[in-house]
Short mmCIF file of C-alpha atoms in Angstrom, two decimals:
data_model
loop_
_atom_site.label_atom_id
_atom_site.label_comp_id
_atom_site.label_asym_id
_atom_site.label_seq_id
_atom_site.Cartn_x
_atom_site.Cartn_y
_atom_site.Cartn_z
CA MET H 1 -30.60 -84.30 53.53
CA ASN H 2 -29.76 -84.35 49.85
CA THR H 3 -30.00 -88.05 48.95
CA TYR H 4 -27.98 -87.72 45.75
CA LEU H 5 -25.05 -85.98 47.42
CA ASP H 6 -25.17 -88.39 50.35
CA ASP H 7 -24.89 -91.29 47.90
CA PHE H 8 -22.12 -89.52 46.01
CA ARG H 9 -20.18 -89.03 49.21
CA GLU H 10 -20.03 -92.78 49.66
CA LYS H 11 -18.23 -93.25 46.37
CA GLU H 12 -14.75 -94.66 46.53
CA ILE H 13 -12.51 -93.10 43.93
CA TRP H 14 -9.51 -95.01 45.18
CA LYS H 15 -9.12 -98.64 44.16
CA SER H 16 -6.82 -100.37 46.61
CA GLY H 17 -4.44 -103.08 45.55
CA ILE H 18 -1.60 -103.35 43.08
CA THR H 19 -3.48 -105.03 40.24
CA ARG H 20 -7.05 -105.02 39.04
CA PRO H 21 -8.65 -106.90 36.17
CA ALA H 22 -10.37 -103.92 34.59
CA LEU H 23 -11.08 -100.28 35.28
CA THR H 24 -14.48 -99.90 36.89
CA PRO H 25 -16.77 -97.65 34.85
CA ALA H 26 -16.71 -94.19 36.34
CA ALA H 27 -20.48 -94.01 36.68
CA SER H 28 -20.80 -97.18 38.79
CA PRO H 29 -21.27 -96.90 42.61
CA LEU H 30 -18.01 -96.77 44.55
CA HIS H 31 -19.36 -97.33 48.04
CA GLN H 32 -16.24 -98.26 50.04
CA GLN H 33 -15.02 -94.70 50.78
CA ARG H 34 -16.15 -94.47 54.39
CA ARG H 35 -15.33 -98.09 55.15
CA GLU H 36 -11.79 -97.57 53.90
CA LEU H 37 -11.43 -94.45 56.02
CA ASN H 38 -12.55 -96.39 59.09
CA THR H 39 -10.14 -99.22 58.26
CA ASN H 40 -7.31 -96.72 57.89
CA GLN H 41 -7.93 -95.53 61.44
CA VAL H 42 -7.00 -99.01 62.64
CA LYS H 43 -4.00 -99.34 60.34
CA THR H 44 -2.44 -95.95 60.91
CA SER H 45 0.45 -95.55 63.28
CA SER H 46 3.01 -92.98 64.26
CA LEU H 47 6.06 -92.21 62.14
CA VAL H 48 8.27 -93.39 64.99
CA ASP H 49 6.50 -96.75 65.02
CA ALA H 50 6.91 -97.07 61.27
CA THR H 51 10.63 -96.40 61.49
CA VAL H 52 11.07 -98.90 64.34
CA ILE H 53 9.16 -101.59 62.48
CA TYR H 54 11.19 -101.04 59.34
CA ALA H 55 14.50 -101.04 61.20
CA SER H 56 13.69 -104.34 62.87
CA ALA H 57 12.46 -106.02 59.70
CA PRO H 58 13.89 -104.54 56.49
CA PRO H 59 12.87 -105.99 53.13
CA ALA H 60 14.52 -109.26 52.32
CA SER H 61 16.88 -109.29 49.39
CA PRO H 62 14.92 -110.10 46.23
CA GLU H 63 16.98 -113.13 45.43
CA SER H 64 15.80 -114.82 48.66
CA LEU H 65 12.11 -114.44 47.89
CA PRO H 66 10.23 -117.16 45.98
CA ASP H 67 7.85 -116.12 43.21
CA PRO H 68 4.46 -117.66 44.11
CA THR H 69 3.04 -116.93 40.64
CA GLU H 70 5.75 -118.66 38.66
CA SER H 71 4.86 -122.19 37.63
CA GLN H 72 7.59 -124.72 38.40
CA PRO H 73 8.63 -127.47 35.93
CA GLN H 74 7.41 -131.01 36.50
CA GLN H 75 10.09 -133.11 38.17
CA LEU H 76 10.35 -136.45 39.92
CA GLU H 77 8.93 -136.38 43.42
CA ALA H 78 12.25 -137.29 44.96
CA GLU H 79 14.00 -134.43 43.17
CA GLY H 80 11.32 -131.96 44.24
CA GLU H 81 11.57 -133.03 47.87
CA GLU H 82 15.35 -132.77 47.67
CA ALA H 83 15.13 -129.23 46.26
CA GLU H 84 12.66 -128.13 48.92
CA ALA H 85 14.82 -129.61 51.67
CA GLU H 86 17.89 -127.87 50.27
CA ALA H 87 16.08 -124.53 49.98
CA GLU H 88 14.71 -124.79 53.52
CA SER H 89 18.14 -125.77 54.86
CA ASP H 90 19.85 -122.89 53.07
CA THR H 91 17.23 -120.41 54.23
CA ALA H 92 17.55 -121.57 57.84
CA ALA H 93 21.34 -121.32 57.64
CA ASP H 94 21.06 -117.79 56.29
CA LYS H 95 18.86 -116.76 59.20
CA ARG H 96 21.36 -118.17 61.70
CA ALA H 97 24.40 -116.66 59.98
CA GLU H 98 23.06 -113.19 59.13
CA PRO H 99 21.27 -111.19 61.82
CA ALA H 100 18.55 -108.80 60.73
CA PRO H 101 20.19 -105.47 59.85
CA THR H 102 19.06 -102.44 61.82
CA ALA H 103 19.65 -99.82 59.12
CA LYS H 104 17.67 -98.66 56.12
CA PRO H 105 18.77 -100.03 52.73
CA TRP H 106 21.51 -98.03 51.09
CA PHE H 107 19.24 -96.28 48.55
CA PHE H 108 17.27 -94.39 51.25
CA ARG H 109 18.50 -91.08 52.60
CA ASN H 110 21.07 -91.97 55.26
CA GLY H 111 20.72 -95.61 54.23
CA GLU H 112 23.46 -97.92 55.46
CA TYR H 113 22.40 -101.50 54.78
CA TYR H 114 24.11 -102.96 51.68
CA PRO H 115 23.10 -106.25 50.06
CA ARG H 116 25.22 -109.38 50.25
CA PRO H 117 26.09 -111.51 47.21
CA ALA H 118 23.25 -113.66 45.92
CA LYS H 119 23.15 -117.28 46.98
CA ILE H 120 23.91 -119.99 44.48
CA PHE H 121 21.90 -123.23 44.52
CA SER H 122 23.17 -126.48 43.04
CA ASN H 123 19.67 -127.84 42.46
CA ARG H 124 17.92 -126.51 39.34
CA LYS H 125 14.51 -126.16 40.94
CA ALA H 126 15.84 -124.27 43.94
CA ARG H 127 18.00 -122.11 41.65
CA LYS H 128 14.99 -121.13 39.58
CA GLN H 129 12.82 -120.56 42.63
CA HIS H 130 15.31 -118.17 44.19
CA ALA H 131 16.55 -116.47 41.02
CA PRO H 132 16.71 -112.66 41.31
CA LYS H 133 13.85 -111.01 39.45
CA LEU H 134 15.76 -108.39 37.44
CA PHE H 135 14.20 -108.53 33.98
CA PRO H 136 10.69 -107.88 32.59
CA HIS H 137 10.02 -111.50 31.67
CA GLN H 138 10.80 -112.51 35.26
CA ASP H 139 8.42 -109.98 36.86
CA PRO H 140 6.37 -108.18 34.18
CA HIS H 141 4.09 -106.29 36.59
CA ASN H 142 6.86 -104.68 38.62
CA ASP H 143 9.49 -102.09 37.70
CA ARG H 144 12.06 -104.25 39.59
CA VAL H 145 13.97 -101.13 40.65
CA ILE H 146 14.43 -102.37 44.22
CA ASN H 147 15.48 -105.83 43.03
CA GLN H 148 18.16 -104.28 40.84
CA LEU H 149 19.33 -101.93 43.60
CA MET H 150 19.74 -104.88 45.97
CA TYR H 151 21.34 -107.32 43.51
CA VAL H 152 24.95 -108.49 43.89
CA PRO H 153 26.10 -111.53 41.86
CA HIS H 154 26.98 -114.62 43.83
CA ASN H 155 30.64 -114.55 42.72
CA TYR H 156 31.18 -110.82 43.17
CA ASP H 157 34.13 -111.26 45.54
CA GLN H 158 35.99 -113.13 42.81
CA ILE H 159 34.98 -110.54 40.20
CA LYS H 160 36.39 -107.71 42.30
CA ALA H 161 39.57 -109.65 43.02
CA SER H 162 40.13 -110.27 39.32
CA GLY H 163 40.10 -106.55 38.53
CA LYS H 164 38.00 -107.16 35.41
CA LEU H 165 35.52 -104.41 34.54
CA LYS H 166 32.36 -104.38 32.41
CA THR H 167 32.80 -101.79 29.64
CA ILE H 168 29.78 -99.66 28.71
CA LEU H 169 30.09 -97.76 25.44
CA LEU H 170 28.00 -94.58 25.35
CA TYR H 171 27.50 -94.30 21.59
CA ASN H 172 26.28 -90.69 21.80
CA GLY H 173 29.24 -89.61 23.87
CA LEU H 174 29.64 -88.71 27.54
CA GLY H 175 28.14 -85.22 27.28
CA PRO H 176 24.44 -86.15 26.83
CA TRP H 177 24.67 -88.25 29.97
CA ASN H 178 26.60 -85.71 32.07
CA VAL H 179 29.09 -88.36 33.19
CA LYS H 180 32.85 -88.80 33.13
CA LYS H 181 34.92 -91.51 31.52
CA GLY H 182 35.82 -94.46 33.71
CA ARG H 183 34.37 -95.63 37.01
CA GLU H 184 33.68 -92.26 38.62
CA VAL H 185 29.86 -92.44 38.54
CA PHE H 186 29.82 -95.95 40.08
CA LEU H 187 32.30 -95.13 42.84
CA ARG H 188 30.75 -91.77 43.66
CA SER H 189 27.31 -93.38 43.97
CA LYS H 190 28.71 -96.12 46.21
CA CYS H 191 27.07 -98.78 44.05
CA PRO H 192 26.93 -102.27 45.59
CA VAL H 193 28.26 -103.46 42.21
CA ASP H 194 30.79 -100.93 40.91
CA THR H 195 33.02 -102.99 38.61
CA CYS H 196 32.00 -101.14 35.46
CA GLU H 197 33.53 -98.36 33.37
CA LEU H 198 32.09 -95.86 30.89
CA THR H 199 33.65 -94.97 27.58
CA ALA H 200 32.78 -92.98 24.47
CA ASN H 201 35.43 -94.68 22.31
CA ARG H 202 33.55 -96.28 19.41
CA ASP H 203 36.67 -98.26 18.51
CA LEU H 204 35.72 -100.47 21.43
CA ALA H 205 32.35 -101.34 19.93
CA SER H 206 33.33 -104.91 19.13
CA VAL H 207 34.60 -105.69 22.62
CA ALA H 208 32.37 -103.58 24.87
CA ASP H 209 30.00 -105.45 27.17
CA MET H 210 27.23 -102.98 26.35
CA ILE H 211 26.49 -100.36 23.69
CA LEU H 212 24.03 -97.72 24.88
CA TYR H 213 22.14 -95.50 22.44
CA LYS H 214 20.27 -92.35 23.52
CA ASP H 215 17.01 -91.22 21.92
CA ASN H 216 18.29 -87.82 20.82
CA TYR H 217 20.46 -89.48 18.16
CA ILE H 218 20.12 -93.09 17.04
CA PRO H 219 22.17 -94.30 14.04
CA THR H 220 20.63 -96.34 11.25
CA GLY H 221 21.66 -99.85 10.38
CA ILE H 222 22.10 -101.18 13.92
CA ARG H 223 22.69 -104.93 13.77
CA ARG H 224 22.87 -107.71 16.28
CA PRO H 225 26.35 -107.98 17.78
CA SER H 226 28.52 -110.93 16.81
CA ASN H 227 29.28 -111.37 20.50
CA ARG H 228 26.13 -113.03 21.87
CA LYS H 229 26.80 -111.70 25.39
CA GLN H 230 27.12 -108.08 24.27
CA VAL H 231 24.07 -106.00 25.23
CA THR H 232 22.61 -103.35 22.93
CA MET H 233 20.43 -100.91 24.82
CA MET H 234 18.15 -98.11 23.58
CA TYR H 235 17.30 -95.35 26.07
CA TYR H 236 14.03 -93.40 25.88
CA LEU H 237 12.98 -90.76 28.41
CA GLU H 238 10.18 -88.85 26.70
CA CYS H 239 6.90 -90.44 25.64
CA PRO H 240 6.50 -92.08 22.19
CA TYR H 241 4.94 -88.94 20.70
CA HIS H 242 8.18 -87.03 21.34
CA THR H 243 10.83 -89.60 20.43
CA GLN H 244 12.47 -90.70 17.21
CA ASN H 245 10.84 -93.37 15.08
CA VAL H 246 13.43 -96.15 14.97
CA LYS H 247 13.36 -99.33 12.92
CA VAL H 248 15.97 -101.77 14.22
CA PRO H 249 14.26 -105.19 14.14
CA ASP H 250 15.91 -107.86 16.27
CA ALA H 251 18.91 -105.66 17.12
CA ILE H 252 17.99 -104.33 20.58
CA ASN H 253 17.64 -106.50 23.65
CA TRP H 254 17.52 -103.97 26.50
CA ALA H 255 15.36 -100.83 26.54
CA PRO H 256 15.40 -98.46 29.53
CA THR H 257 12.35 -96.19 29.57
CA TYR H 258 9.92 -94.86 32.18
CA GLY H 259 7.66 -97.86 31.44
CA ARG H 260 7.47 -100.70 33.99
CA ASP H 261 8.00 -103.31 31.28
CA SER H 262 11.38 -101.78 30.37
CA THR H 263 14.62 -103.57 31.18
CA ILE H 264 16.01 -100.91 33.49
CA VAL H 265 13.38 -98.33 34.42
CA PRO H 266 14.63 -94.76 35.02
CA PRO H 267 11.41 -93.37 36.57
CA TYR H 268 10.87 -89.66 37.00
CA GLU H 269 10.44 -90.46 40.70
CA LYS H 270 10.23 -93.66 42.74
CA TRP H 271 8.21 -93.87 45.97
CA HIS H 272 9.13 -96.54 48.51
CA TYR H 273 7.58 -97.18 51.92
CA TYR H 274 9.71 -97.51 55.04
CA ASP H 275 7.42 -100.37 56.04
CA PRO H 276 4.88 -101.69 53.50
CA LYS H 277 2.56 -102.51 56.40
CA VAL H 278 2.34 -98.84 57.37
CA GLN H 279 1.00 -96.83 54.41
CA GLN H 280 -1.15 -94.31 56.29
CA LEU H 281 -0.28 -92.11 59.26
CA GLU H 282 -2.35 -89.69 61.29
CA GLN H 283 -1.21 -86.16 60.44
CA ASP H 284 -0.82 -83.27 62.88
CA GLN H 285 -1.65 -80.75 60.15
CA ASN H 286 -4.96 -79.67 58.67
CA TYR H 287 -4.23 -79.29 54.94
CA ALA H 288 -7.53 -77.50 54.35
CA VAL H 289 -7.13 -74.73 56.92
CA ASN H 290 -7.39 -71.13 55.60
CA LYS H 291 -7.68 -72.29 51.99
CA THR H 292 -10.33 -70.30 50.15
CA LYS H 293 -9.76 -71.34 46.53
CA LYS H 294 -10.56 -74.58 44.79
CA VAL H 295 -8.48 -75.71 41.77
CA ALA H 296 -5.26 -74.35 40.24
CA TRP H 297 -3.25 -75.33 37.16
CA PHE H 298 0.14 -74.09 35.90
CA VAL H 299 0.40 -74.76 32.15
CA SER H 300 2.16 -73.33 29.10
CA ASN H 301 1.44 -75.88 26.33
CA CYS H 302 -2.09 -75.20 25.14
CA GLY H 303 -2.10 -77.77 22.33
CA ALA H 304 -1.55 -81.10 24.10
CA ARG H 305 -3.01 -83.96 22.09
CA ASN H 306 -4.83 -85.56 25.04
CA GLY H 307 -7.33 -82.68 25.26
CA ARG H 308 -6.35 -81.64 28.77
CA LEU H 309 -7.11 -77.95 28.16
CA GLN H 310 -10.57 -78.77 26.85
CA TYR H 311 -11.17 -80.95 29.92
CA ALA H 312 -10.08 -78.12 32.22
CA HIS H 313 -12.41 -75.67 30.47
CA GLU H 314 -15.31 -78.07 30.90
CA LEU H 315 -14.40 -78.51 34.56
CA GLN H 316 -14.49 -74.71 34.96
CA LYS H 317 -18.21 -74.77 34.24
CA HIS H 318 -18.82 -76.66 37.48
CA ILE H 319 -16.07 -75.54 39.87
CA GLU H 320 -13.58 -72.70 40.21
CA VAL H 321 -10.41 -73.50 38.20
CA ASP H 322 -7.66 -70.85 38.03
CA ILE H 323 -5.35 -71.46 35.06
CA TYR H 324 -1.91 -69.84 35.33
CA GLY H 325 0.38 -69.28 32.35
CA ALA H 326 -0.06 -68.97 28.61
CA CYS H 327 -3.33 -70.92 28.57
CA GLY H 328 -5.18 -68.97 31.26
CA ASN H 329 -5.96 -65.60 32.76
CA PHE H 330 -3.48 -65.78 35.66
CA LYS H 331 0.20 -65.07 35.28
CA CYS H 332 3.08 -67.03 36.73
CA SER H 333 6.52 -66.77 35.12
CA ARG H 334 9.42 -69.13 35.69
CA SER H 335 11.27 -66.35 37.51
CA THR H 336 8.48 -66.19 40.10
CA ALA H 337 7.85 -69.92 40.33
CA ASP H 338 8.61 -70.10 44.06
CA LYS H 339 6.04 -67.41 44.76
CA CYS H 340 3.46 -69.21 42.62
CA PHE H 341 3.96 -72.49 44.47
CA GLU H 342 3.67 -70.65 47.76
CA ILE H 343 0.29 -69.34 46.62
CA LEU H 344 -0.66 -72.88 45.57
CA ASP H 345 0.19 -74.29 49.01
CA ASN H 346 -1.57 -71.56 50.96
CA ASP H 347 -4.69 -70.81 48.93
CA TYR H 348 -5.70 -73.85 46.85
CA LYS H 349 -7.04 -77.29 47.74
CA PHE H 350 -6.59 -79.03 44.38
CA TYR H 351 -4.07 -78.98 41.54
CA LEU H 352 -4.44 -80.31 37.99
CA ALA H 353 -1.41 -82.52 37.42
CA PHE H 354 -2.24 -83.16 33.76
CA GLU H 355 0.44 -84.69 31.50
CA ASN H 356 0.73 -83.57 27.88
CA SER H 357 0.13 -87.13 26.63
CA ASN H 358 -1.90 -90.10 27.79
CA CYS H 359 0.63 -92.95 27.61
CA LYS H 360 0.92 -95.92 29.91
CA ASP H 361 3.30 -95.39 32.84
CA TYR H 362 3.96 -91.81 31.67
CA ILE H 363 3.99 -89.90 35.00
CA THR H 364 6.36 -86.95 35.19
CA GLU H 365 7.40 -84.09 37.47
CA LYS H 366 4.02 -82.48 36.81
CA PHE H 367 2.67 -84.96 39.36
CA PHE H 368 5.62 -85.78 41.59
CA VAL H 369 7.17 -82.31 41.95
CA ASN H 370 4.46 -79.76 41.12
CA ALA H 371 1.72 -81.54 43.07
CA LEU H 372 2.66 -84.43 45.32
CA ASN H 373 5.45 -82.52 47.04
CA ARG H 374 3.09 -79.63 47.73
CA LYS H 375 0.19 -79.22 50.20
CA VAL H 376 -2.54 -79.74 47.61
CA LEU H 377 -4.48 -82.73 46.39
CA PRO H 378 -3.45 -83.67 42.82
CA ILE H 379 -6.03 -84.42 40.14
CA VAL H 380 -4.24 -86.49 37.53
CA MET H 381 -4.53 -87.19 33.81
CA GLY H 382 -1.93 -89.01 31.73
CA ALA H 383 -1.03 -92.59 32.55
CA ARG H 384 -3.59 -95.29 33.22
CA PRO H 385 -5.23 -95.39 36.67
CA GLU H 386 -3.46 -98.68 37.43
CA ASP H 387 -0.11 -97.05 36.63
CA TYR H 388 -0.66 -94.39 39.24
CA GLU H 389 -1.70 -97.03 41.75
CA VAL H 390 1.71 -98.71 41.64
CA SER H 391 3.76 -95.51 41.25
CA ALA H 392 2.26 -93.16 43.81
CA PRO H 393 1.65 -93.41 47.55
CA ARG H 394 -1.66 -95.01 48.38
CA ARG H 395 -4.57 -92.58 48.46
CA SER H 396 -2.60 -89.50 47.41
CA TYR H 397 -4.45 -88.29 44.28
CA ILE H 398 -7.66 -88.41 42.22
CA HIS H 399 -7.68 -89.73 38.64
CA VAL H 400 -10.06 -88.12 36.14
CA ASP H 401 -10.93 -91.49 34.63
CA GLU H 402 -12.62 -92.54 37.85
CA PHE H 403 -15.44 -90.19 36.87
CA ALA H 404 -17.78 -90.26 33.89
CA SER H 405 -17.37 -86.54 33.18
CA PRO H 406 -15.78 -83.30 34.40
CA LYS H 407 -19.17 -82.44 35.94
CA GLU H 408 -19.13 -85.58 38.10
CA LEU H 409 -15.53 -84.91 39.12
CA ALA H 410 -16.47 -81.36 40.12
CA GLU H 411 -19.33 -82.64 42.27
CA TYR H 412 -16.95 -84.84 44.20
CA LEU H 413 -14.44 -81.97 44.60
CA HIS H 414 -17.22 -79.87 46.11
CA ILE H 415 -17.85 -82.64 48.64
CA LEU H 416 -14.16 -82.75 49.55
CA ASP H 417 -14.13 -78.97 49.85
CA ARG H 418 -16.91 -79.13 52.47
CA ASP H 419 -15.57 -82.14 54.39
CA GLU H 420 -12.16 -81.47 55.95
CA GLU H 421 -11.86 -84.99 57.35
CA LEU H 422 -12.39 -86.54 53.95
CA TYR H 423 -10.05 -84.03 52.30
CA ASN H 424 -7.28 -84.62 54.85
CA SER H 425 -7.54 -88.38 54.40
CA TYR H 426 -5.68 -87.89 51.09
CA PHE H 427 -2.57 -86.72 52.96
CA LYS H 428 -2.14 -89.62 55.38
CA TRP H 429 0.54 -91.12 53.14
CA LYS H 430 2.97 -88.37 54.15
CA GLY H 431 5.77 -89.64 56.39
CA THR H 432 5.32 -93.32 55.47
CA GLY H 433 8.19 -93.42 52.98
CA GLU H 434 10.25 -91.30 50.63
CA PHE H 435 11.08 -90.71 47.00
CA ILE H 436 14.33 -92.60 46.59
CA ASN H 437 17.31 -92.12 44.34
CA THR H 438 17.02 -95.00 41.86
CA TYR H 439 20.74 -94.90 40.94
CA TYR H 440 20.37 -95.66 37.27
CA TRP H 441 24.04 -96.41 36.59
CA CYS H 442 24.32 -98.66 39.63
CA ARG H 443 21.43 -100.75 38.34
CA VAL H 444 22.87 -100.92 34.82
CA CYS H 445 26.16 -102.18 36.22
CA ALA H 446 24.58 -104.71 38.57
CA THR H 447 22.22 -106.11 35.95
CA LEU H 448 25.08 -106.38 33.46
CA HIS H 449 26.71 -108.81 35.88
CA ASN H 450 23.84 -111.28 35.73
CA GLU H 451 25.70 -113.82 33.61
CA GLU H 452 22.88 -116.36 33.46
CA GLN H 453 20.60 -113.92 31.65
CA LEU H 454 23.42 -112.74 29.37
CA ARG H 455 23.85 -116.32 28.19
CA LYS H 456 20.18 -116.37 27.16
CA PRO H 457 19.62 -113.03 25.40
CA ARG H 458 16.13 -111.83 24.51
CA TRP H 459 15.46 -109.47 21.59
CA TYR H 460 12.73 -106.99 20.70
CA SER H 461 11.27 -108.33 17.45
CA ASP H 462 10.01 -104.80 16.70
CA LEU H 463 11.24 -102.12 19.08
CA ASN H 464 9.10 -99.49 17.40
CA ASP H 465 5.92 -101.52 17.87
CA TRP H 466 6.77 -102.22 21.51
CA TRP H 467 7.43 -98.53 22.17
CA ARG H 468 4.61 -96.87 20.23
CA GLY H 469 2.28 -99.69 19.15
CA VAL H 470 -1.44 -100.12 19.75
CA GLY H 471 -2.39 -99.63 23.38
CA VAL H 472 0.68 -97.67 24.45
CA CYS H 473 -0.92 -94.22 24.14
CA THR H 474 -4.41 -92.82 23.61
CA THR H 475 -5.83 -89.41 22.82
CA GLY H 476 -8.86 -90.05 25.00
CA SER H 477 -9.87 -91.83 28.19
CA TRP H 478 -8.27 -95.08 29.34
CA ARG H 479 -11.62 -96.60 30.30
CA ASN H 480 -12.18 -100.02 28.72
CA PHE H 481 -8.87 -99.76 26.82
CA LYS H 482 -7.57 -103.14 25.69
CA ALA H 483 -4.12 -104.45 26.56
CA ARG H 484 -1.40 -104.69 23.92
CA LYS H 485 0.49 -107.70 22.65
CA ASP H 486 3.99 -108.76 23.71
CA VAL H 487 6.72 -108.07 21.19
CA ILE H 488 9.86 -109.36 22.87
CA SER H 489 11.11 -112.86 22.11
CA ASP H 490 13.82 -115.29 23.08
CA ASP H 491 16.84 -115.67 20.88
#
């Protein structure tokens, strides 16, 4: 037996868990691979079981969940006991009054369960403990998409009865957003909070509840609004390398981007499990059967600044890599894309889902659509390894930074190519959840109704530094990359 390859086979290229203190050097032993596979055999279940479990115990609304990591203020012992007693009493009352729903949350396909208004607590400690985590400073390591989708303000019945709407001014006009004036987008989406209206009338700038700027055109001279509760929001979709350099110090307090530390994250895709306890399922399909080719890549931009083409060429020295498009020897036009993806599914085991830039949280359709929705195992480059861990289904890809070199990556791919059980273990996530509609406008409207946070606005001291400062992007590997500083402050 080849001792080196046997040792290599034991390497674990998947790091389980949501957070990790530092990226393990790619050359260090990763010996948990087989143990994890054995553990997964115990944890896996059938899709029917997963659905039943989820239906009987859906996720609690975010406002009812305490934050165990948030330090509580020092208070008198009597007050603390009173708050705890109140919280326990309220929680018990909720359980008696509201039976567990039997439907999926509304944002799933065929979802029916809608959230109820948030509870209000008279005691300050209980109120803080149960506050909905909607903003980055409340939950900086989460994109909070689900929290925002399930948030309804405590007084929403009165808000609806009053007929008052939150006005959102789209400074760039309605066209760039592909929406209509008024409430249409909120009503059509069946938002839990739909008391908002869109307008492009700049004459309403002084009275609008929010002014939203889009990255394709951002005016100069933006200033803080005189109305302290008015929100100014800057929207970025592309990565910092491909967006306008904007200098608006202390004038922007919300920033929706693909980054998890953004106010309202519009991700390219959002994966959510039916039941977080069931993240792996036995599959009735062999994803390696009849596949005779190794690695494929569809690419047209040959000059990406992260050196992805150079990496692919180096990888070609150690394993078969077929490059389709302008940068390779194989042809695949947009008009024949369906045929190309059919070839990918039937013939290839691996696909290079390489982004054009290495920026934190920057994971696009190159991964979600071109690779993860196919019958191939994605090899990813772009965002940090920890970003993929929280954005993708568990054990669904391989990150290049888990290896010291393209040669070492190729050696592991050869092992997967020879071991169908190991290769198929990367597809056990299928059927455990779905890519959900994140309903961007619904979340904007709901979050805009969080009056407590509107009374305490926070501002980006330097939006440009937050968006494209040190540590946001790199032209090389993410290994041993240092974290960046925080650049958002209280008013």
